[in-house]
Amino acid sequence: MRAVILTAGEGTRMRPLTLTRPKTMLPVGGKPLLEYNIRALRDAGIKDITLIVGYQKEAVMDHFLDGHNLGVNINYVTQEERLGTAHAIGQVADLALETNDAIIVTNGDIILGNQLIKSLIDKYNKSQAQSILVLTEVDDPSSFGVVELEGDCIKDVVEKPAPGEAPSNLINAGIYLFDPSIFQAIAQTDKSERGEYEITDSLKIQIKEGKKVLGLVSQDKWIDVGRPWEFLELNEHYLEASHEQIEGEIEEGVTIHGPVVLKKGSIIRSGTYIMGPVYIGENCDIGPNTFLRKHTSIGNDVNVGNAVEIKNSIIMDGTNVNHLSYVGDSIIGANCNIAAGTNIANLRFDDGGVKVTVKGKRVDSGRRKMGVIFADGVKTGINSSFNPGVTIGLNSSVGSGAIIYRDIPDNKIVIHHQKQEIKDKK
């Protein structure tokens, strides 16, 4: 059986983090999100995997190559135009019809467990259904594709129903198993109101034709990974499942509570205090006297200086967090420089929910504690401060002593005089 992973999209709600990589290549717990799903499929016995790529596809292909290092066989199909899920799945029609076997299809930006995949295959073998959807229960289904079930047969899929009009609290989790007849339904699928070919519309065609379309209700944790704070939640999930692995050097005088992953070439210097789970990548220099708190994930080639405190944050490759700085509940991109004395606030003074800009709109993250989102290449000046929920764009710089209380676009310089002045970079 072959698996197909949909990873062609950009993830616009994750900008500016996705300006330099697809959403599925953002790191959580030391690996790109997509890698966890490939490993889960492998551990469930699926070795042949097709990745549907598009936006920034080189980042995906250069990382995974042919899959040999992960013990799988990976091939790539490019979706030149992103025209919806049915269109993406239709790209593998010729490949799937060659073997006339069922395929597992999953979105690349979800949590995927190997036991769930085994249960999906087992249900298919016993039922001989044409299609099976993995379903999960949520409190508010109004933002999702909601399923109407009769027994385990799916009778309808309602996209984003109005509050109070959902047929159930069971939603499409973005994991499917299809037999080859799905491609006939895809060929008959028209564009939706969003201007896309939706796989749920293809499934409705199968249901109307009397084909057996079943639901498999999953009890596994499910996260709709679309916005920056959900990546922090995902990072917490994967770090909680991590096991201690020490490949680097730990000097005397370091205190560690809980599991720590320390990759080769890295050093933790004396006086550092770590509350795991924490991940530290290759060739990092941590400390001395640094405080790393739970659910901190540090990429490769990162320097964290003296008397720095980092809490529940993702620090990407090549970034420096210099002495006397605080980073809380934040996502810091690659190759950033966090100057000495930088303070990133993660709690509103009125204790309210922190709002973050998503696709141009301020959205309540639902989090009481939420710091900042820095794109790649951001530089801060000494003693600069950042209010909760602020986003700093690609390659932008913030001058010393500045207090940032609103988003800064890409390629800008913030100069601190008696009032802030924002200029284009030259």
Short mmCIF file of C-alpha atoms in Angstrom, two decimals, residues 38-318:
data_model
loop_
_atom_site.label_atom_id
_atom_site.label_comp_id
_atom_site.label_asym_id
_atom_site.label_seq_id
_atom_site.Cartn_x
_atom_site.Cartn_y
_atom_site.Cartn_z
CA ILE A 38 6.74 9.97 7.41
CA ARG A 39 8.11 8.10 10.44
CA ALA A 40 4.58 7.23 11.60
CA LEU A 41 3.74 5.76 8.20
CA ARG A 42 7.00 3.80 8.16
CA ASP A 43 6.34 2.40 11.64
CA ALA A 44 2.89 1.30 10.48
CA GLY A 45 4.51 -0.69 7.68
CA ILE A 46 4.08 1.80 4.80
CA LYS A 47 7.37 2.17 2.95
CA ASP A 48 6.32 3.69 -0.40
CA ILE A 49 5.44 7.35 0.08
CA THR A 50 4.56 10.04 -2.46
CA LEU A 51 4.93 13.65 -1.42
CA ILE A 52 2.73 16.14 -3.30
CA VAL A 53 4.93 19.24 -3.34
CA GLY A 54 4.59 22.75 -4.72
CA TYR A 55 5.45 25.87 -2.73
CA GLN A 56 9.18 25.96 -1.83
CA LYS A 57 9.40 22.32 -2.89
CA GLU A 58 13.21 22.35 -2.82
CA ALA A 59 13.13 22.65 0.98
CA VAL A 60 11.20 19.37 1.15
CA MET A 61 13.16 17.51 -1.52
CA ASP A 62 16.60 18.57 -0.27
CA HIS A 63 15.77 17.40 3.26
CA PHE A 64 14.19 14.00 2.52
CA LEU A 65 15.85 13.09 -0.81
CA ASP A 66 14.73 9.54 -1.71
CA GLY A 67 13.81 8.66 1.87
CA HIS A 68 16.65 6.14 2.28
CA ASN A 69 17.87 7.71 5.54
CA LEU A 70 14.42 7.20 7.06
CA GLY A 71 14.00 3.67 5.73
CA VAL A 72 11.32 4.53 3.16
CA ASN A 73 11.03 5.08 -0.60
CA ILE A 74 9.98 8.65 -1.38
CA ASN A 75 9.00 10.02 -4.75
CA TYR A 76 7.70 13.51 -5.52
CA VAL A 77 4.84 14.84 -7.60
CA THR A 78 4.61 18.59 -8.17
CA GLN A 79 1.22 20.28 -7.96
CA GLU A 80 1.92 23.25 -10.22
CA GLU A 81 -1.35 25.00 -9.34
CA ARG A 82 -2.77 24.63 -5.83
CA LEU A 83 -6.41 24.00 -6.71
CA GLY A 84 -7.61 22.06 -3.67
CA THR A 85 -7.31 18.67 -2.02
CA ALA A 86 -9.11 16.68 -4.73
CA HIS A 87 -6.87 18.26 -7.36
CA ALA A 88 -3.78 17.37 -5.30
CA ILE A 89 -4.84 13.75 -4.81
CA GLY A 90 -5.69 13.51 -8.50
CA GLN A 91 -2.02 14.16 -9.31
CA VAL A 92 -1.19 10.54 -8.31
CA ALA A 93 -3.98 8.88 -10.30
CA ASP A 94 -1.69 7.25 -12.86
CA LEU A 95 0.71 6.01 -10.18
CA ALA A 96 -2.07 4.54 -8.02
CA LEU A 97 -3.99 2.98 -10.90
CA GLU A 98 -0.83 1.13 -12.02
CA THR A 99 -1.04 -1.09 -8.96
CA ASN A 100 -4.84 -0.85 -8.55
CA ASP A 101 -4.29 -0.80 -4.78
CA ALA A 102 -5.72 1.39 -2.05
CA ILE A 103 -3.82 4.49 -0.96
CA ILE A 104 -3.56 6.28 2.36
CA VAL A 105 -3.76 10.07 2.01
CA THR A 106 -2.93 12.51 4.78
CA ASN A 107 -2.45 16.22 5.12
CA GLY A 108 1.16 17.00 5.96
CA ASP A 109 0.38 19.41 8.79
CA ILE A 110 -1.34 17.13 11.30
CA ILE A 111 -0.38 14.71 14.06
CA LEU A 112 -0.27 11.18 12.67
CA GLY A 113 0.18 8.10 14.87
CA ASN A 114 1.34 4.74 13.54
CA GLN A 115 -1.34 2.86 15.53
CA LEU A 116 -4.03 4.97 13.89
CA ILE A 117 -2.68 4.02 10.45
CA LYS A 118 -2.74 0.34 11.42
CA SER A 119 -6.36 0.68 12.58
CA LEU A 120 -7.26 2.39 9.30
CA ILE A 121 -5.74 -0.43 7.24
CA ASP A 122 -7.41 -3.05 9.42
CA LYS A 123 -10.84 -1.42 8.98
CA TYR A 124 -10.35 -1.31 5.22
CA ASN A 125 -9.36 -4.98 5.03
CA LYS A 126 -12.42 -6.02 7.06
CA SER A 127 -14.99 -3.71 5.44
CA GLN A 128 -13.80 -3.40 1.83
CA ALA A 129 -15.11 0.15 1.86
CA GLN A 130 -14.37 2.44 -1.07
CA SER A 131 -13.32 5.28 1.22
CA ILE A 132 -12.61 5.68 4.94
CA LEU A 133 -12.20 9.04 6.71
CA VAL A 134 -10.55 9.43 10.08
CA LEU A 135 -12.80 11.53 12.31
CA THR A 136 -12.11 13.41 15.50
CA GLU A 137 -14.45 15.09 17.96
CA VAL A 138 -14.14 18.80 18.72
CA ASP A 139 -16.09 21.19 20.94
CA ASP A 140 -16.81 23.70 18.17
CA PRO A 141 -17.08 22.11 14.70
CA SER A 142 -18.18 25.29 12.88
CA SER A 143 -14.74 25.86 11.29
CA PHE A 144 -14.38 22.34 9.89
CA GLY A 145 -15.90 19.72 7.62
CA VAL A 146 -18.51 18.08 9.87
CA VAL A 147 -19.65 14.50 9.31
CA GLU A 148 -23.12 13.04 9.64
CA LEU A 149 -22.81 9.38 10.65
CA GLU A 150 -25.26 6.48 10.62
CA GLY A 151 -23.48 3.67 12.43
CA ASP A 152 -20.03 3.97 10.90
CA CYS A 153 -21.37 4.98 7.46
CA ILE A 154 -20.92 8.61 6.44
CA LYS A 155 -24.14 10.09 5.09
CA ASP A 156 -22.99 13.64 4.51
CA VAL A 157 -20.13 16.09 5.02
CA VAL A 158 -21.11 19.67 5.82
CA GLU A 159 -18.39 22.28 5.36
CA LYS A 160 -18.18 24.95 8.09
CA PRO A 161 -21.81 24.82 9.26
CA ALA A 162 -23.36 27.79 11.02
CA PRO A 163 -23.23 27.66 14.83
CA GLY A 164 -25.86 25.25 16.12
CA GLU A 165 -26.48 23.67 12.70
CA ALA A 166 -23.70 21.06 12.69
CA PRO A 167 -25.02 17.47 12.34
CA SER A 168 -22.44 16.27 14.92
CA ASN A 169 -19.22 17.24 16.64
CA LEU A 170 -17.23 14.79 14.49
CA ILE A 171 -15.01 16.45 11.91
CA ASN A 172 -12.81 15.36 9.05
CA ALA A 173 -9.30 14.94 10.53
CA GLY A 174 -7.51 15.08 7.16
CA ILE A 175 -6.52 11.38 7.05
CA TYR A 176 -8.07 9.07 4.44
CA LEU A 177 -7.91 5.63 2.87
CA PHE A 178 -9.21 5.35 -0.71
CA ASP A 179 -9.59 2.54 -3.17
CA PRO A 180 -8.96 3.43 -6.86
CA SER A 181 -12.60 4.43 -7.43
CA ILE A 182 -11.85 7.77 -5.76
CA PHE A 183 -10.23 8.95 -8.98
CA GLN A 184 -13.50 8.50 -10.90
CA ALA A 185 -15.21 10.70 -8.30
CA ILE A 186 -12.40 13.28 -8.48
CA ALA A 187 -12.84 13.45 -12.28
CA GLN A 188 -16.51 14.39 -11.70
CA THR A 189 -15.80 16.97 -8.99
CA ASP A 190 -16.59 20.61 -9.74
CA LYS A 191 -14.96 23.64 -8.17
CA SER A 192 -16.36 24.72 -4.83
CA GLU A 193 -17.39 28.23 -3.86
CA ARG A 194 -13.77 28.75 -2.78
CA GLY A 195 -12.65 28.04 -6.34
CA GLU A 196 -11.04 24.72 -5.38
CA TYR A 197 -11.64 21.05 -6.04
CA GLU A 198 -12.50 19.66 -2.59
CA ILE A 199 -12.03 16.00 -1.68
CA THR A 200 -15.14 16.22 0.50
CA ASP A 201 -17.14 16.96 -2.67
CA SER A 202 -15.62 13.87 -4.28
CA LEU A 203 -16.70 11.84 -1.25
CA LYS A 204 -20.24 13.21 -1.57
CA ILE A 205 -20.27 11.91 -5.16
CA GLN A 206 -19.30 8.46 -3.89
CA ILE A 207 -22.01 8.59 -1.21
CA LYS A 208 -24.62 9.61 -3.81
CA GLU A 209 -23.53 6.69 -6.00
CA GLY A 210 -24.12 4.29 -3.11
CA LYS A 211 -20.48 3.47 -2.48
CA LYS A 212 -19.41 2.50 1.03
CA VAL A 213 -17.86 5.53 2.71
CA LEU A 214 -17.03 4.89 6.36
CA GLY A 215 -15.76 6.87 9.31
CA LEU A 216 -13.10 5.82 11.81
CA VAL A 217 -13.34 7.83 15.01
CA SER A 218 -9.90 8.52 16.47
CA GLN A 219 -9.26 9.13 20.15
CA ASP A 220 -5.72 10.37 19.46
CA LYS A 221 -4.74 13.97 20.13
CA TRP A 222 -5.54 16.17 17.14
CA ILE A 223 -4.37 19.73 16.53
CA ASP A 224 -5.48 21.96 13.68
CA VAL A 225 -2.00 23.22 12.89
CA GLY A 226 -2.58 26.44 11.01
CA ARG A 227 -1.56 29.34 13.21
CA PRO A 228 1.69 30.07 15.06
CA TRP A 229 0.48 29.33 18.58
CA GLU A 230 -0.72 25.90 17.41
CA PHE A 231 2.88 25.12 16.48
CA LEU A 232 3.85 25.83 20.08
CA GLU A 233 1.16 23.37 21.18
CA LEU A 234 2.47 20.81 18.69
CA ASN A 235 6.02 21.34 19.91
CA GLU A 236 4.85 20.64 23.47
CA HIS A 237 3.14 17.45 22.29
CA TYR A 238 6.22 16.01 20.61
CA LEU A 239 8.65 17.06 23.36
CA GLU A 240 6.45 15.36 25.97
CA ALA A 241 6.95 12.11 24.05
CA SER A 242 10.74 12.50 23.82
CA HIS A 243 13.32 10.41 25.67
CA GLU A 244 16.66 11.49 27.11
CA GLN A 245 19.47 11.40 24.56
CA ILE A 246 22.86 12.91 25.39
CA GLU A 247 25.37 13.07 22.52
CA GLY A 248 27.05 16.39 23.37
CA GLU A 249 29.01 17.67 26.37
CA ILE A 250 27.61 18.72 29.74
CA GLU A 251 30.03 20.58 32.02
CA GLU A 252 30.11 20.18 35.77
CA GLY A 253 27.66 22.37 37.64
CA VAL A 254 24.74 21.89 35.22
CA THR A 255 21.38 20.99 36.80
CA ILE A 256 18.87 18.99 34.76
CA HIS A 257 15.36 17.91 35.73
CA GLY A 258 13.35 15.96 33.17
CA PRO A 259 14.35 14.56 29.76
CA VAL A 260 16.84 16.46 27.61
CA VAL A 261 17.92 15.70 24.06
CA LEU A 262 21.41 17.08 23.42
CA LYS A 263 22.75 16.40 19.94
CA LYS A 264 26.38 15.94 18.90
CA GLY A 265 28.79 18.86 18.92
CA SER A 266 26.76 20.83 21.47
CA ILE A 267 27.85 21.94 24.91
CA ILE A 268 25.91 23.00 28.01
CA ARG A 269 28.10 25.19 30.20
CA SER A 270 28.36 25.33 33.98
CA GLY A 271 25.60 26.96 36.01
CA THR A 272 22.89 26.20 33.47
CA TYR A 273 19.55 24.98 34.86
CA ILE A 274 17.24 22.95 32.61
CA MET A 275 13.67 21.82 33.24
CA GLY A 276 12.83 19.19 30.63
CA PRO A 277 11.54 18.19 28.26
CA VAL A 278 13.98 20.29 26.24
CA TYR A 279 15.55 19.68 22.81
CA ILE A 280 18.99 21.08 21.85
CA GLY A 281 20.26 20.45 18.33
CA GLU A 282 23.76 19.99 16.91
CA ASN A 283 26.70 22.37 17.44
CA CYS A 284 24.98 24.59 19.99
CA ASP A 285 26.65 26.54 22.79
CA ILE A 286 24.41 26.98 25.83
CA GLY A 287 25.32 29.10 28.86
CA PRO A 288 26.90 29.57 31.25
CA ASN A 289 24.16 30.25 33.82
CA THR A 290 21.31 29.86 31.36
CA PHE A 291 17.77 28.84 32.39
CA LEU A 292 15.93 26.63 29.85
CA ARG A 293 12.35 25.90 30.86
CA LYS A 294 9.94 23.18 29.74
CA HIS A 295 9.07 22.70 26.07
CA THR A 296 11.97 24.70 24.69
CA SER A 297 13.22 23.45 21.32
CA ILE A 298 16.57 24.78 20.06
CA GLY A 299 17.75 24.08 16.51
CA ASN A 300 21.25 23.50 15.15
CA ASP A 301 24.13 26.00 15.41
CA VAL A 302 22.39 28.12 18.05
CA ASN A 303 24.24 30.13 20.70
CA VAL A 304 22.46 30.98 23.95
CA GLY A 305 24.50 33.32 26.14
CA ASN A 306 25.08 33.95 29.82
CA ALA A 307 22.05 34.46 32.08
CA VAL A 308 19.47 33.95 29.33
CA GLU A 309 16.03 32.52 30.17
CA ILE A 310 13.98 30.73 27.50
CA LYS A 311 10.52 29.27 28.16
CA ASN A 312 8.29 27.12 25.96
CA SER A 313 9.76 28.47 22.71
CA ILE A 314 11.07 27.32 19.35
CA ILE A 315 14.48 28.74 18.39
CA MET A 316 15.44 27.87 14.81
CA ASP A 317 18.84 27.11 13.25
CA GLY A 318 21.68 29.61 13.33
#
